[in-house]
Short mmCIF file of C-alpha atoms and ligand atoms in Angstrom, two decimals:
data_model
loop_
_atom_site.label_atom_id
_atom_site.label_comp_id
_atom_site.label_asym_id
_atom_site.label_seq_id
_atom_site.Cartn_x
_atom_site.Cartn_y
_atom_site.Cartn_z
CA UNK A 1 117.87 -4.38 175.14
CA UNK A 2 118.93 -1.03 174.81
CA UNK A 3 117.47 1.23 176.94
CA UNK A 4 115.30 3.48 176.18
CA UNK A 5 116.43 6.62 177.08
CA UNK A 6 113.95 9.66 176.84
CA UNK A 7 115.53 10.85 173.62
CA UNK A 8 115.89 8.37 171.58
CA UNK A 9 112.96 7.86 169.86
CA UNK A 10 114.26 4.31 168.44
CA UNK A 11 111.37 2.43 166.54
CA UNK A 12 110.46 -0.97 167.47
CA UNK A 13 112.22 -2.70 164.65
CA UNK A 14 115.60 -1.31 165.34
CA UNK A 15 115.35 -2.72 168.23
CA UNK A 16 114.65 -6.38 167.15
CA UNK A 17 117.31 -8.69 167.51
CA UNK A 18 117.01 -11.60 165.32
CA UNK A 19 115.63 -14.82 166.57
CA UNK A 20 114.61 -13.58 169.82
CA UNK A 21 111.07 -14.45 171.07
CA UNK A 22 108.78 -13.53 173.48
CA UNK A 23 106.82 -16.57 173.38
CA UNK A 24 107.72 -20.35 171.89
CA UNK A 25 104.85 -22.02 169.67
CA UNK A 26 103.63 -25.42 171.00
CA UNK A 27 103.53 -28.48 167.94
CA UNK A 28 100.19 -28.66 167.04
CA UNK A 29 98.44 -31.81 167.78
CA UNK A 30 95.89 -31.44 166.08
CA UNK A 31 97.26 -33.12 163.17
CA UNK A 32 95.17 -31.22 159.97
CA UNK A 33 96.58 -29.42 156.73
CA UNK A 34 94.34 -26.63 155.06
CA UNK A 35 95.05 -26.03 151.58
CA UNK A 36 95.22 -22.28 150.75
CA UNK A 37 95.06 -21.04 147.30
CA UNK A 38 98.41 -20.27 146.52
CA UNK A 39 97.76 -17.11 145.03
CA UNK A 40 96.83 -15.87 148.72
CA UNK A 41 100.17 -17.24 150.14
CA UNK A 42 103.05 -15.19 150.75
CA UNK A 43 106.68 -16.07 149.33
CA UNK A 44 108.45 -14.52 151.83
CA UNK A 45 107.85 -14.21 155.77
CA UNK A 46 106.64 -10.75 157.07
CA UNK A 47 108.60 -8.59 158.65
CA UNK A 48 108.00 -8.57 162.18
CA UNK A 49 110.23 -6.95 164.98
CA UNK A 50 111.27 -9.89 167.29
CA UNK A 51 111.81 -9.05 170.77
CA UNK A 52 111.87 -10.60 174.12
CA UNK A 53 108.33 -10.48 176.08
CA UNK A 54 110.10 -7.60 178.55
CA UNK A 55 111.13 -5.67 175.67
CA UNK A 56 108.16 -5.31 174.04
CA UNK A 57 105.91 -4.39 177.12
CA UNK A 58 108.82 -2.01 178.17
CA UNK A 59 108.99 -0.42 174.65
CA UNK A 60 105.03 0.63 175.18
CA UNK A 61 105.02 1.35 178.39
CA UNK A 62 107.86 3.93 177.76
CA UNK A 63 105.97 5.23 174.68
CA UNK A 64 102.71 5.69 176.33
CA UNK A 65 104.70 7.96 178.78
CA UNK A 66 105.11 9.76 175.89
CA UNK A 67 101.28 10.48 175.08
CA UNK A 68 99.45 13.74 177.35
CA UNK A 69 96.27 13.05 178.03
CA UNK A 70 93.19 14.38 179.90
CA UNK A 71 94.53 11.49 182.60
CA UNK A 72 98.49 13.22 182.63
CA UNK A 73 97.73 17.06 182.96
CA UNK A 74 95.20 19.75 181.67
CA UNK A 75 94.16 20.11 178.57
CA UNK A 76 92.35 23.66 177.87
CA UNK A 77 91.75 22.21 173.98
CA UNK A 78 89.16 25.05 172.84
CA UNK A 79 86.05 23.60 171.17
CA UNK A 80 87.28 20.06 170.23
CA UNK A 81 87.95 19.65 174.19
CA UNK A 82 88.26 16.59 175.70
CA UNK A 83 86.18 17.04 178.57
CA UNK A 84 84.87 14.90 181.70
CA UNK A 85 85.92 10.95 181.27
CA UNK A 86 84.76 9.72 184.22
CA UNK A 87 86.10 6.17 185.43
CA UNK A 88 82.93 4.16 186.24
CA UNK A 89 81.45 4.76 182.85
CA UNK A 90 84.45 2.61 181.50
CA UNK A 91 83.91 0.44 184.17
CA UNK A 92 80.20 -0.12 182.66
CA UNK A 93 81.43 -0.16 178.65
CA UNK A 94 83.73 -2.87 179.60
CA UNK A 95 81.05 -4.94 181.33
CA UNK A 96 81.20 -8.48 178.84
CA UNK A 97 77.57 -8.19 178.72
CA UNK A 98 77.92 -5.18 176.71
CA UNK A 99 81.33 -5.79 175.40
CA UNK A 100 80.92 -9.19 173.70
CA UNK A 101 78.00 -8.06 172.80
CA UNK A 102 78.07 -9.28 168.68
CA UNK A 103 75.60 -7.04 165.98
CA UNK A 104 74.15 -9.93 164.63
CA UNK A 105 73.00 -11.28 167.92
CA UNK A 106 69.03 -11.89 167.44
CA UNK A 107 66.63 -9.07 168.41
CA UNK A 108 64.25 -11.60 169.97
CA UNK A 109 64.01 -14.76 167.47
CA UNK A 110 65.35 -18.22 169.65
CA UNK A 111 63.09 -17.60 171.90
CA UNK A 112 65.83 -14.95 173.89
CA UNK A 113 66.14 -11.47 174.61
CA UNK A 114 69.39 -11.28 174.05
CA UNK A 115 70.14 -7.57 172.73
CA UNK A 116 66.79 -6.50 174.47
CA UNK A 117 69.20 -4.54 177.19
CA UNK A 118 71.19 -3.06 174.54
CA UNK A 119 68.15 -2.03 172.46
CA UNK A 120 66.60 -0.30 176.13
CA UNK A 121 70.07 1.84 176.49
CA UNK A 122 69.86 2.86 172.86
CA UNK A 123 65.84 3.53 173.83
CA UNK A 124 66.37 5.49 177.04
CA UNK A 125 69.37 7.48 175.90
CA UNK A 126 67.13 8.72 173.41
CA UNK A 127 64.55 9.72 175.58
CA UNK A 128 66.82 11.54 178.00
CA UNK A 129 68.37 13.50 174.97
CA UNK A 130 65.04 14.81 173.70
CA UNK A 131 64.93 15.70 177.39
CA UNK A 132 67.81 17.91 177.23
CA UNK A 133 67.44 19.13 173.57
CA UNK A 134 63.36 19.55 173.12
CA UNK A 135 63.81 17.15 169.98
CA UNK A 136 60.93 15.18 169.51
CA UNK A 137 63.71 11.64 168.45
CA UNK A 138 66.96 11.12 168.16
CA UNK A 139 69.15 8.69 165.62
CA UNK A 140 72.05 7.07 167.28
CA UNK A 141 73.73 6.61 164.47
CA UNK A 142 76.40 8.67 163.55
CA UNK A 143 79.73 7.71 164.23
CA UNK A 144 81.09 11.82 164.72
CA UNK A 145 80.10 15.23 165.03
CA UNK A 146 81.19 15.43 161.83
CA UNK A 147 78.87 12.16 160.49
CA UNK A 148 76.06 13.35 162.56
CA UNK A 149 76.69 16.99 160.34
CA UNK A 150 76.30 15.11 157.20
CA UNK A 151 73.24 13.04 158.25
CA UNK A 152 71.73 16.28 159.39
CA UNK A 153 72.01 17.92 156.45
CA UNK A 154 71.36 14.45 154.61
CA UNK A 155 67.54 15.55 156.43
CA UNK A 156 67.70 18.43 155.55
CA UNK A 157 67.36 17.66 151.89
CA UNK A 158 65.12 14.94 152.13
CA UNK A 159 62.29 17.48 153.92
CA UNK A 160 63.07 19.45 151.00
CA UNK A 161 63.32 16.87 148.33
CA UNK A 162 59.89 16.05 149.81
CA UNK A 163 58.32 19.21 150.14
CA UNK A 164 58.66 19.87 146.17
CA UNK A 165 61.38 22.53 147.19
CA UNK A 166 64.83 23.54 145.19
CA UNK A 167 67.02 24.63 147.23
CA UNK A 168 70.61 25.26 146.94
CA UNK A 169 72.19 26.71 149.68
CA UNK A 170 73.21 26.74 153.08
CA UNK A 171 74.24 29.71 155.08
CA UNK A 172 77.24 29.24 158.20
CA UNK A 173 78.29 31.83 160.12
CA UNK A 174 82.06 32.24 159.55
CA UNK A 175 83.02 31.90 162.87
CA UNK A 176 81.99 28.31 162.15
CA UNK A 177 83.65 24.62 162.76
CA UNK A 178 85.60 23.66 159.91
CA UNK A 179 83.24 20.89 159.66
CA UNK A 180 79.76 22.92 159.08
CA UNK A 181 80.30 24.16 155.83
CA UNK A 182 82.18 20.28 154.99
CA UNK A 183 79.16 18.88 155.71
CA UNK A 184 77.20 21.28 153.60
CA UNK A 185 78.87 20.98 150.58
CA UNK A 186 79.61 17.18 150.52
CA UNK A 187 75.44 16.92 151.33
CA UNK A 188 76.00 19.00 147.33
CA UNK A 189 74.67 22.34 148.65
CA UNK A 190 76.30 26.02 147.74
CA UNK A 191 78.06 27.17 151.00
CA UNK A 192 77.29 31.26 151.87
CA UNK A 193 79.26 32.11 154.78
CA UNK A 194 77.57 34.66 157.39
CA UNK A 195 79.84 37.87 158.47
CA UNK A 196 80.20 38.48 161.98
CA UNK A 197 79.24 41.80 163.70
CA UNK A 198 81.67 43.50 165.94
CA UNK A 199 80.36 41.90 168.47
CA UNK A 200 81.56 38.43 167.58
CA UNK A 201 78.05 37.20 166.75
CA UNK A 202 76.52 36.00 163.25
CA UNK A 203 75.38 39.83 161.74
CA UNK A 204 71.92 39.61 161.41
CA UNK A 205 71.09 42.62 158.60
CA UNK A 206 73.79 40.28 156.49
CA UNK A 207 72.29 37.61 156.56
CA UNK A 208 68.84 39.09 156.27
CA UNK A 209 70.17 40.09 152.81
CA UNK A 210 71.31 36.38 152.21
CA UNK A 211 68.34 34.70 153.17
CA UNK A 212 65.95 34.21 149.79
CA UNK A 213 64.00 31.26 147.83
CA UNK A 214 67.57 29.16 147.88
CA UNK A 215 68.48 28.89 151.57
CA UNK A 216 67.82 25.29 152.62
CA UNK A 217 68.66 26.14 156.33
CA UNK A 218 71.48 27.59 158.83
CA UNK A 219 73.67 25.99 160.51
CA UNK A 220 74.74 27.52 163.63
CA UNK A 221 76.42 27.23 167.13
CA UNK A 222 75.73 29.09 169.78
CA UNK A 223 77.55 29.55 172.04
CA UNK A 224 79.93 30.41 169.03
CA UNK A 225 83.65 29.16 168.71
CA UNK A 226 84.34 32.62 170.37
CA UNK A 227 82.43 30.94 173.29
CA UNK A 228 79.52 33.71 173.03
CA UNK A 229 75.93 33.03 172.95
CA UNK A 230 73.80 34.53 170.35
CA UNK A 231 70.51 36.46 172.34
CA UNK A 232 68.86 36.76 169.12
CA UNK A 233 69.02 32.97 168.04
CA UNK A 234 65.08 32.90 167.82
CA UNK A 235 65.03 35.58 165.45
CA UNK A 236 68.09 33.74 163.14
CA UNK A 237 65.53 30.55 163.33
CA UNK A 238 62.44 32.23 162.79
CA UNK A 239 64.17 34.21 159.13
CA UNK A 240 65.20 30.61 158.17
CA UNK A 241 61.39 29.42 158.68
CA UNK A 242 60.16 32.42 156.82
CA UNK A 243 61.37 30.84 153.79
CA UNK A 244 60.78 27.02 154.41
CA UNK A 245 64.17 26.81 155.80
CA UNK A 246 65.69 24.33 158.49
CA UNK A 247 67.77 25.39 161.21
CA UNK A 248 70.27 23.17 162.34
CA UNK A 249 71.75 23.76 165.77
CA UNK A 250 75.60 22.28 166.33
CA UNK A 251 75.58 21.13 169.50
CA UNK A 252 79.08 19.52 170.01
CA UNK A 253 80.23 21.10 172.87
CA UNK A 254 76.78 21.22 174.64
CA UNK A 255 78.47 21.81 178.07
CA UNK A 256 78.02 25.09 177.95
CA UNK A 257 74.08 25.25 178.67
CA UNK A 258 72.92 21.81 179.05
CA UNK A 259 70.04 21.55 181.91
CA UNK A 260 69.49 24.85 181.34
CA UNK A 261 68.19 25.37 177.94
CA UNK A 262 67.44 24.04 174.91
CA UNK A 263 67.86 24.03 171.57
CA UNK A 264 64.83 22.57 170.66
CA UNK A 265 62.89 25.71 172.38
CA UNK A 266 64.70 28.52 170.74
CA UNK A 267 63.53 27.00 167.38
CA UNK A 268 66.03 24.82 165.68
CA UNK A 269 64.64 21.84 164.24
CA UNK A 270 67.62 20.28 163.43
CA UNK A 271 70.58 19.13 166.91
CA UNK A 272 73.66 16.82 166.78
CA UNK A 273 75.53 16.57 170.30
CA UNK A 274 78.83 15.06 170.52
CA UNK A 275 79.23 12.20 172.90
CA UNK A 276 82.58 12.35 173.15
CA UNK A 277 83.18 15.33 174.32
CA UNK A 278 80.21 16.52 176.19
CA UNK A 279 79.19 12.71 177.41
CA UNK A 280 81.43 11.38 179.35
CA UNK A 281 83.20 9.41 176.33
CA UNK A 282 87.85 9.83 175.55
CA UNK A 283 88.74 10.99 172.14
CA UNK A 284 91.36 11.82 170.27
CA UNK A 285 93.73 10.28 167.38
CA UNK A 286 90.12 10.44 165.47
CA UNK A 287 87.78 8.28 167.39
CA UNK A 288 86.19 6.49 168.40
CA UNK A 289 82.91 9.07 168.88
CA UNK A 290 79.24 9.54 168.67
CA UNK A 291 77.09 12.32 167.06
CA UNK A 292 73.59 11.59 167.53
CA UNK A 293 71.32 13.27 165.66
CA UNK A 294 67.81 14.73 166.70
CA UNK A 295 64.82 16.32 165.00
CA UNK A 296 61.51 18.16 165.38
CA UNK A 297 58.94 15.71 164.86
CA UNK A 298 57.93 17.14 161.19
CA UNK A 299 61.56 15.41 160.40
CA UNK A 300 60.98 12.15 162.09
CA UNK A 301 60.14 10.34 158.97
CA UNK A 302 63.71 10.93 157.87
CA UNK A 303 66.09 9.90 160.27
CA UNK A 304 68.58 7.21 159.30
CA UNK A 305 67.71 3.52 159.21
CA UNK A 306 67.14 1.86 161.49
CA UNK A 307 65.30 3.32 164.80
CA UNK A 308 64.61 1.53 168.02
CA UNK A 309 61.12 1.55 168.87
CA UNK A 310 59.21 0.21 171.06
CA UNK A 311 56.38 -2.25 169.89
CA UNK A 312 52.63 -2.41 171.72
CA UNK A 313 53.92 -5.57 173.80
CA UNK A 314 56.46 -3.72 175.35
CA UNK A 315 59.41 -4.80 173.65
CA UNK A 316 62.19 -2.93 171.40
CA UNK A 317 63.01 -3.61 168.01
CA UNK A 318 65.49 -1.85 165.35
CA UNK A 319 62.65 -0.49 162.53
CA UNK A 320 63.58 -0.86 159.21
CA UNK A 321 60.87 -0.41 157.23
CA UNK A 322 60.40 3.69 156.76
CA UNK A 323 59.90 4.67 153.29
CA UNK A 324 61.21 8.39 153.66
CA UNK A 325 64.17 7.49 155.50
CA UNK A 326 67.86 8.91 153.97
CA UNK A 327 69.14 5.30 154.52
CA UNK A 328 71.74 3.63 156.09
CA UNK A 329 74.73 5.54 157.49
CA UNK A 330 75.92 3.37 159.82
CA UNK A 331 75.80 -0.16 160.84
CA UNK A 332 73.82 -1.81 163.12
CA UNK A 333 73.60 -0.10 166.54
CA UNK A 334 76.31 2.97 166.14
CA UNK A 335 79.34 3.49 168.69
CA UNK A 336 77.06 1.51 171.01
CA UNK A 337 79.56 1.77 173.76
CA UNK A 338 79.76 5.63 173.87
CA UNK A 339 75.94 5.67 174.03
CA UNK A 340 76.65 2.97 176.58
CA UNK A 341 78.71 5.73 178.58
CA UNK A 342 76.46 8.64 177.64
CA UNK A 343 73.50 6.95 179.27
CA UNK A 344 75.71 5.83 182.78
CA UNK A 345 76.54 9.56 182.58
CA UNK A 346 73.16 11.07 181.93
CA UNK A 347 71.60 8.93 184.63
CA UNK A 348 74.91 9.58 187.51
CA UNK A 349 74.33 13.20 187.18
CA UNK A 350 70.36 13.67 186.24
CA UNK A 351 68.66 17.41 186.34
CA UNK A 352 70.72 18.87 188.68
CA UNK A 353 73.93 17.39 188.25
CA UNK A 354 73.84 18.93 184.67
CA UNK A 355 73.06 22.09 185.74
CA UNK A 356 76.07 22.23 187.51
CA UNK A 357 77.55 21.07 184.75
CA UNK A 358 77.22 24.26 182.62
CA UNK A 359 77.26 26.28 185.85
CA UNK A 360 80.90 25.28 186.24
CA UNK A 361 81.67 25.38 182.53
CA UNK A 362 80.95 28.83 182.11
CA UNK A 363 82.03 29.94 185.60
CA UNK A 364 85.50 27.99 185.09
CA UNK A 365 85.81 29.57 181.55
CA UNK A 366 85.70 33.57 183.08
CA UNK A 367 87.35 32.75 185.57
CA UNK A 368 90.81 32.39 183.63
CA UNK A 369 89.10 34.42 180.97
CA UNK A 370 89.29 37.59 183.56
CA UNK A 371 92.67 36.29 185.05
CA UNK A 372 94.35 36.62 181.37
CA UNK A 373 92.37 39.45 180.10
CA UNK A 374 94.54 41.90 181.40
CA UNK A 375 97.93 40.63 179.71
CA UNK A 376 96.73 38.88 176.68
CA UNK A 377 94.53 40.79 173.61
CA UNK A 378 91.02 39.66 173.99
CA UNK A 379 88.58 39.83 170.67
CA UNK A 380 85.68 40.21 172.69
CA UNK A 381 85.60 41.38 176.39
CA UNK A 382 82.66 40.36 177.61
CA UNK A 383 80.72 37.07 179.73
CA UNK A 384 81.97 34.26 177.87
CA UNK A 385 80.55 30.81 178.27
CA UNK A 386 82.03 27.31 178.04
CA UNK A 387 84.99 28.95 176.41
CA UNK A 388 86.96 32.48 175.05
CA UNK A 389 89.02 33.60 172.60
CA UNK A 390 92.51 35.74 173.68
CA UNK A 391 95.85 36.70 171.13
CA UNK A 392 99.44 37.77 172.44
CA UNK A 393 99.49 41.64 173.28
CA UNK A 394 100.97 44.30 170.69
CA UNK A 395 103.84 44.36 173.21
CA UNK A 396 104.53 40.09 172.78
CA UNK A 397 103.75 40.98 168.93
CA UNK A 398 106.39 43.76 169.14
CA UNK A 399 109.03 41.06 170.56
CA UNK A 400 108.03 38.64 167.51
CA UNK A 401 106.07 36.55 170.07
CA UNK A 402 103.43 34.60 168.15
CA UNK A 403 100.49 32.12 169.23
CA UNK A 404 102.49 29.02 168.56
CA UNK A 405 105.52 30.25 170.81
CA UNK A 406 102.98 30.50 173.66
CA UNK A 407 101.72 27.30 173.03
CA UNK A 408 104.36 25.53 172.80
CA UNK A 409 105.80 27.59 175.96
CA UNK A 410 102.77 25.80 177.63
CA UNK A 411 104.03 22.27 177.02
CA UNK A 412 107.19 22.82 178.95
CA UNK A 413 105.50 23.40 181.83
CA UNK A 414 103.31 20.47 181.82
CA UNK A 415 99.91 21.69 179.61
CA UNK A 416 98.56 21.23 177.02
CA UNK A 417 97.76 23.62 174.64
CA UNK A 418 94.94 25.95 173.65
CA UNK A 419 93.84 25.70 170.28
CA UNK A 420 95.48 27.89 168.24
CA UNK A 421 94.64 29.71 164.77
CA UNK A 422 91.20 29.38 165.10
CA UNK A 423 88.41 30.43 164.83
CA UNK A 424 90.24 31.89 161.86
CA UNK A 425 88.12 35.53 162.70
CA UNK A 426 90.22 36.43 165.21
CA UNK A 427 94.51 36.72 164.42
CA UNK A 428 96.80 34.88 166.72
CA UNK A 429 93.90 33.14 168.22
CA UNK A 430 94.19 30.96 171.46
CA UNK A 431 90.78 29.77 172.16
CA UNK A 432 90.66 28.22 175.38
CA UNK A 433 88.47 25.75 177.41
CA UNK A 434 89.16 24.82 180.86
CA UNK A 435 85.94 22.48 181.02
CA UNK A 436 83.85 21.77 183.83
CA UNK A 437 85.57 19.52 185.90
CA UNK A 438 88.64 21.49 186.42
CA UNK A 439 89.60 23.02 190.26
CA UNK A 440 90.41 26.31 191.00
CA UNK A 441 94.10 25.27 191.77
CA UNK A 442 94.63 23.49 188.61
CA UNK A 443 93.15 26.94 186.73
CA UNK A 444 95.26 28.95 188.78
CA UNK A 445 98.18 26.98 187.98
CA UNK A 446 97.38 27.60 184.19
CA UNK A 447 97.05 31.28 184.82
CA UNK A 448 100.38 31.46 186.73
CA UNK A 449 102.13 29.85 183.64
CA UNK A 450 100.27 32.27 181.07
CA UNK A 451 101.54 35.27 183.19
CA UNK A 452 105.02 33.77 183.50
CA UNK A 453 104.68 33.61 179.38
CA UNK A 454 103.52 36.77 178.78
CA UNK A 455 106.77 38.20 180.98
CA UNK A 456 109.10 36.30 179.40
CA UNK A 457 107.20 37.70 176.18
CA UNK A 458 108.98 40.73 176.66
CA UNK A 459 111.88 40.27 178.89
CA UNK A 460 113.31 37.56 177.29
CA UNK A 461 111.47 36.20 174.12
CA UNK A 462 114.29 33.66 172.98
CA UNK A 463 113.47 31.62 175.48
CA UNK A 464 109.71 31.30 173.66
CA UNK A 465 110.64 31.04 170.46
CA UNK A 466 113.30 27.79 171.26
CA UNK A 467 110.49 26.39 173.53
CA UNK A 468 109.74 23.50 173.82
CA UNK A 469 112.87 22.42 175.29
CA UNK A 470 111.55 19.35 177.62
CA UNK A 471 110.31 17.56 175.06
CA UNK A 472 111.50 14.01 172.96
CA UNK A 473 111.22 16.18 169.48
CA UNK A 474 111.70 20.01 170.06
CA UNK A 475 109.71 22.16 167.70
CA UNK A 476 108.96 20.29 164.04
CA UNK A 477 109.66 22.26 161.08
CA UNK A 478 105.10 22.15 160.40
CA UNK A 479 105.19 22.04 156.63
CA UNK A 480 107.99 19.26 156.85
CA UNK A 481 106.23 17.44 160.18
CA UNK A 482 103.13 17.22 158.21
CA UNK A 483 104.75 15.69 155.22
CA UNK A 484 107.13 12.78 156.69
CA UNK A 485 105.84 11.11 159.38
CA UNK A 486 109.05 10.13 161.00
CA UNK A 487 109.02 12.71 163.50
CA UNK A 488 112.09 10.84 164.94
CA UNK A 489 114.17 12.31 162.24
CA UNK A 490 112.77 16.16 162.20
C1 PLP B 1 84.61 19.18 167.30
C2 PLP B 1 83.22 19.66 166.87
C3 PLP B 1 82.21 19.42 165.49
C4 PLP B 1 82.83 18.11 165.16
O1 PLP B 1 83.16 16.89 165.98
P1 PLP B 1 84.06 15.92 165.54
O2 PLP B 1 83.10 14.30 166.41
O3 PLP B 1 85.41 15.97 165.56
O4 PLP B 1 83.95 14.85 164.29
C5 PLP B 1 81.26 20.33 165.22
N1 PLP B 1 81.34 21.38 165.76
C6 PLP B 1 81.65 22.05 167.06
C7 PLP B 1 81.99 23.54 167.35
C8 PLP B 1 82.98 20.82 167.27
O5 PLP B 1 83.21 21.57 168.33
#
């Protein structure tokens, strides 16, 4: 076997040796043959790599060590942060009685109660999320945050259709996560961007001018992507309601306020949560996710099918007969395993636990912000919630150092970089979310690395522009890397 040196990114196909095998096929003793339609038969065997078991295991084990995740190091990616992934929730989600559940098992028929337990997990999670958000009911079906947004906007549209309203626009602040305007546009609305004021919050005067009879609703994230909470959310909701609009709350990062404040009490009508950010599920690489959507009483009829409901005899059932529903948005139960993890997490933490989550999320972010704010440029110098945004200082910029150089230099120091160049309303932005579960020691180590990088930026900028130096792939041409998937060749 050719030893997999760290810098030698060999594909498994390149390691293949003709005739080498990991297993030996025993000849079948069943003695029957199947006549397949020749249209479906291959003319040549598939080109699969040929390796021994040891080669395969080494290959994939080596690849896994090149990954970076929350289990390997600090991951302060703002907004889309991987938060806490407790191992106990993984254990429970892997229990065969849950993991092996077939979606077509009967709910109650055949004299069995085969899915009552799963339905109960969904139903109880719904009840707990209602408490946390102040909503009247949830759908667990959406498979991601963005999918939840689309579901929410479709509910908004169904409400307006039902009322005979002809509404065409959705208002979205310029600091919003990119999925917000995308969801509103996919649902058929014209997106109107609301500017931020000098405090980084939605400009209320501008909003007043933009709200009119065409306004279907607003999509707001508070705290927003700058980590700033808008103390005038209630006023915003009231303004939207005055034209029979719907106020939508993007609760992807509920860790900032969870257990402490409820979007329903601010006046919001629709909320989506990202179970895969705030409620215990690992994510990345596109999934799996779960973006439950909660609504106020008046919007319950529009929730997608099916919904888990409790019948008079105390059993739970999936309800499909919902004439005003927006219909199907996902098959079966949504991503049930993710809902299950969230349920376990909700029970584990309880009320006091969630108070601790929001307290530590905000404390950690402000601790780090305070350590960095005199050395980096801070867009908005005030208390933040779960995250904050900084940029290279003027002195660093004069040496040609950009956010991307700082991000790459962090990789050499064993940290995942923060989100860079978002939000777009801050130049050269680095959005940092330390999350609630990191220790003071980790935050101190990260701050120290950031301060060392700041020193290098002024004294030896060329060291930073050449980073990262410790990785098997150095700094690819970003455009080429996006177009050619073989990064080993860059
Ligand atoms: C992550 C995120 C989303 C989208 O969630 P996905 O599951 O990635 O689709 C929406 N809004 C905010 C503020 C987010 O951080």
